[in-house]
Structures are given as structure tokens and as C-alpha cells.
């Protein structure tokens, strides 16, 4: 995976807290998935898509079907990092989202820590069977 040349669609600032780190003092590997989840949730919210509202009005929820993660550099306690949603490609019932976590090292520079390709499926909230992503949701998410 390599970073697209385009600017992120969404960027969430995150501070690394004690609870995020392992015995070695670095961010526990699974916590990057939590950071990516938070960034996707806020990306949806910024687009006017509340996940609870989507469930209540459309009967749809998004679930992670697959994640490919590449760890490049460790983040440490008190680091300021930015977690971004870089791009999204949609099919009828899923999204493929590219994400990155970067340590902020200056006003115009950062270090890539972790990157992921996340496959998100849209499913019926009661049966968990695949369903189409509502067209108005796609219109708000894709450029």
C-alpha cells in the first residue's frame, strides 16, 4: 500500500495515552484499528451520516469484513498523531477505505506509522445479510 497523492478526505487528531500503550511503551498494535474506526466514524459524521440514524431509518449498518494493516513505525506515549481516511471506493454493498496514522513532527511534516486497507460491508442490522448502501449515503461519501 502506498499513500495516494490526494489530500485526505478526513483527518482526526489523536493523542496517545497510557492506556493505548503496551509494556514496551508503544501503541499496542490492535489500537490502530480502534483509531481507524474512530476516524471512519467521524468521517461519516462529517458527511452528515450518523450510524445510529442509518440503523434506525434504513435498517443498515456498516461492519468491517476485512482489514489489511501494515505497521511501519511505533507511536509512543503522548505522541500527537493524525488518523486519516484517504480514499474510498464503493461497490453496491461495500466500501474499500484506505487509512493512515501519522505522527505529527512539525507544522508541515509527519511520519507514517501505520496504514490500512479496510473493507466495510453494508448489512441489514437484524439479519446481517449484505444489502445495498443507500444511494444518498454514497452520494455524500464519494467525491
Short mmCIF file of C-alpha atoms in Angstrom, two decimals:
data_model
loop_
_atom_site.label_atom_id
_atom_site.label_comp_id
_atom_site.label_asym_id
_atom_site.label_seq_id
_atom_site.Cartn_x
_atom_site.Cartn_y
_atom_site.Cartn_z
CA UNK A 1 0.00 0.00 0.00
CA UNK A 2 1.18 3.47 -0.77
CA UNK A 3 -0.36 6.80 0.05
CA UNK A 4 -2.45 8.43 -2.65
CA UNK A 5 -1.21 11.80 -3.87
CA UNK A 6 -4.51 13.47 -2.97
CA UNK A 7 -5.16 15.15 0.35
CA UNK A 8 -7.07 13.12 2.95
CA UNK A 9 -10.84 13.13 2.80
CA UNK A 10 -10.84 13.36 6.58
CA UNK A 11 -8.25 13.67 9.33
CA UNK A 12 -8.75 13.05 13.07
CA UNK A 13 -6.17 14.24 15.61
CA UNK A 14 -5.44 11.68 18.34
CA UNK A 15 -3.19 11.85 21.41
CA UNK A 16 -1.55 8.60 22.56
CA UNK A 17 -2.49 7.90 26.18
CA UNK A 18 -1.05 5.47 28.72
CA UNK A 19 -3.97 3.08 28.11
CA UNK A 20 -3.01 2.87 24.42
CA UNK A 21 0.48 1.52 25.06
CA UNK A 22 1.87 -1.94 25.78
CA UNK A 23 4.60 -2.97 28.22
CA UNK A 24 7.21 -1.67 25.76
CA UNK A 25 5.76 1.84 25.89
CA UNK A 26 4.50 1.84 22.32
CA UNK A 27 0.96 1.82 20.96
CA UNK A 28 -0.42 -1.73 21.14
CA UNK A 29 -0.88 -2.92 17.55
CA UNK A 30 -4.66 -3.51 17.84
CA UNK A 31 -5.24 0.06 18.97
CA UNK A 32 -4.51 1.31 15.46
CA UNK A 33 -7.72 -0.48 14.41
CA UNK A 34 -9.56 1.50 17.10
CA UNK A 35 -8.04 4.74 15.81
CA UNK A 36 -9.07 3.83 12.27
CA UNK A 37 -12.62 3.04 13.44
CA UNK A 38 -12.90 6.41 15.19
CA UNK A 39 -11.67 8.24 12.10
CA UNK A 40 -14.18 6.43 9.86
CA UNK A 41 -16.99 7.22 12.31
CA UNK A 42 -16.07 10.91 12.32
CA UNK A 43 -15.67 10.87 8.52
CA UNK A 44 -19.24 9.58 8.26
CA UNK A 45 -20.44 12.13 10.80
CA UNK A 46 -18.76 14.96 8.87
CA UNK A 47 -20.66 13.79 5.78
CA UNK A 48 -23.93 14.00 7.74
CA UNK A 49 -24.24 10.25 8.25
CA UNK A 50 -24.94 9.17 11.82
CA UNK A 51 -24.54 5.44 12.20
CA UNK A 52 -27.38 5.15 14.74
CA UNK A 53 -29.66 7.14 12.43
CA UNK A 54 -28.65 4.95 9.48
CA UNK A 55 -29.63 1.90 11.50
CA UNK A 56 -32.96 3.38 12.64
CA UNK A 57 -34.05 4.91 9.32
CA UNK A 58 -32.59 2.50 6.75
CA UNK A 59 -32.09 -0.68 8.80
CA UNK A 60 -28.46 -0.70 7.66
CA UNK A 61 -25.16 -0.86 9.48
CA UNK A 62 -21.54 -0.95 8.37
CA UNK A 63 -19.31 -3.81 9.53
CA UNK A 64 -15.65 -4.47 8.91
CA UNK A 65 -15.35 -7.51 6.67
CA UNK A 66 -11.58 -7.43 6.17
CA UNK A 67 -8.59 -5.36 7.25
CA UNK A 68 -5.07 -5.39 5.86
CA UNK A 69 -2.73 -3.45 8.12
CA UNK A 70 0.92 -2.55 7.67
CA UNK A 71 2.86 -1.33 10.71
CA UNK A 72 5.84 0.87 9.83
CA UNK A 73 6.95 2.86 12.90
CA UNK A 74 5.86 2.82 16.55
CA UNK A 75 3.81 5.55 18.16
CA UNK A 76 4.66 6.28 21.78
CA UNK A 77 3.06 7.74 24.88
CA UNK A 78 2.00 11.40 24.42
CA UNK A 79 2.60 11.39 20.66
CA UNK A 80 0.23 13.57 18.66
CA UNK A 81 -0.93 11.55 15.68
CA UNK A 82 -3.33 12.15 12.83
CA UNK A 83 -5.55 9.35 11.61
CA UNK A 84 -6.89 9.87 8.12
CA UNK A 85 -9.36 8.46 5.67
CA UNK A 86 -7.53 8.87 2.37
CA UNK A 87 -9.88 7.37 -0.18
CA UNK A 88 -12.99 5.28 -0.56
CA UNK A 89 -14.17 3.12 -3.42
CA UNK A 90 -17.70 1.76 -3.39
CA UNK A 91 -19.48 -1.23 -4.80
CA UNK A 92 -23.21 -1.85 -4.36
CA UNK A 93 -22.89 -3.19 -0.81
CA UNK A 94 -19.41 -2.28 0.38
CA UNK A 95 -16.70 0.33 0.71
CA UNK A 96 -12.95 -0.10 0.41
CA UNK A 97 -11.31 2.57 2.56
CA UNK A 98 -7.62 3.49 2.72
CA UNK A 99 -6.41 4.87 6.04
CA UNK A 100 -3.18 6.08 7.63
CA UNK A 101 -1.88 7.03 11.06
CA UNK A 102 0.92 9.62 11.07
CA UNK A 103 2.97 11.18 13.86
CA UNK A 104 2.98 14.96 13.61
CA UNK A 105 6.63 16.04 13.55
CA UNK A 106 6.23 19.69 12.62
CA UNK A 107 3.90 22.21 11.02
CA UNK A 108 4.26 20.66 7.57
CA UNK A 109 5.79 17.25 8.23
CA UNK A 110 4.78 13.88 9.60
CA UNK A 111 5.99 10.29 9.87
CA UNK A 112 3.86 7.44 8.52
CA UNK A 113 3.28 4.96 11.35
CA UNK A 114 0.61 2.60 10.08
CA UNK A 115 -1.56 2.19 7.00
CA UNK A 116 -4.56 0.02 6.29
CA UNK A 117 -6.99 -1.05 3.65
CA UNK A 118 -10.36 -1.68 5.28
CA UNK A 119 -13.23 -3.48 3.51
CA UNK A 120 -16.52 -2.36 5.01
CA UNK A 121 -19.76 -4.19 4.21
CA UNK A 122 -23.24 -2.75 4.47
CA UNK A 123 -25.57 -5.26 6.11
CA UNK A 124 -29.13 -5.45 7.38
CA UNK A 125 -28.96 -4.72 11.11
CA UNK A 126 -31.19 -7.64 12.09
CA UNK A 127 -30.10 -10.41 9.71
CA UNK A 128 -26.53 -9.29 9.00
CA UNK A 129 -27.09 -10.17 5.34
CA UNK A 130 -25.46 -7.90 2.75
CA UNK A 131 -27.60 -5.08 1.42
CA UNK A 132 -27.16 -2.11 -0.87
CA UNK A 133 -25.64 1.02 0.55
CA UNK A 134 -28.37 3.69 0.40
CA UNK A 135 -27.75 5.93 -2.62
CA UNK A 136 -27.91 9.14 -0.58
CA UNK A 137 -25.15 7.76 1.68
CA UNK A 138 -22.93 7.02 -1.33
CA UNK A 139 -23.61 10.49 -2.75
CA UNK A 140 -22.30 12.07 0.47
CA UNK A 141 -19.22 9.85 0.79
CA UNK A 142 -17.75 9.67 -2.67
CA UNK A 143 -16.25 12.66 -4.48
#
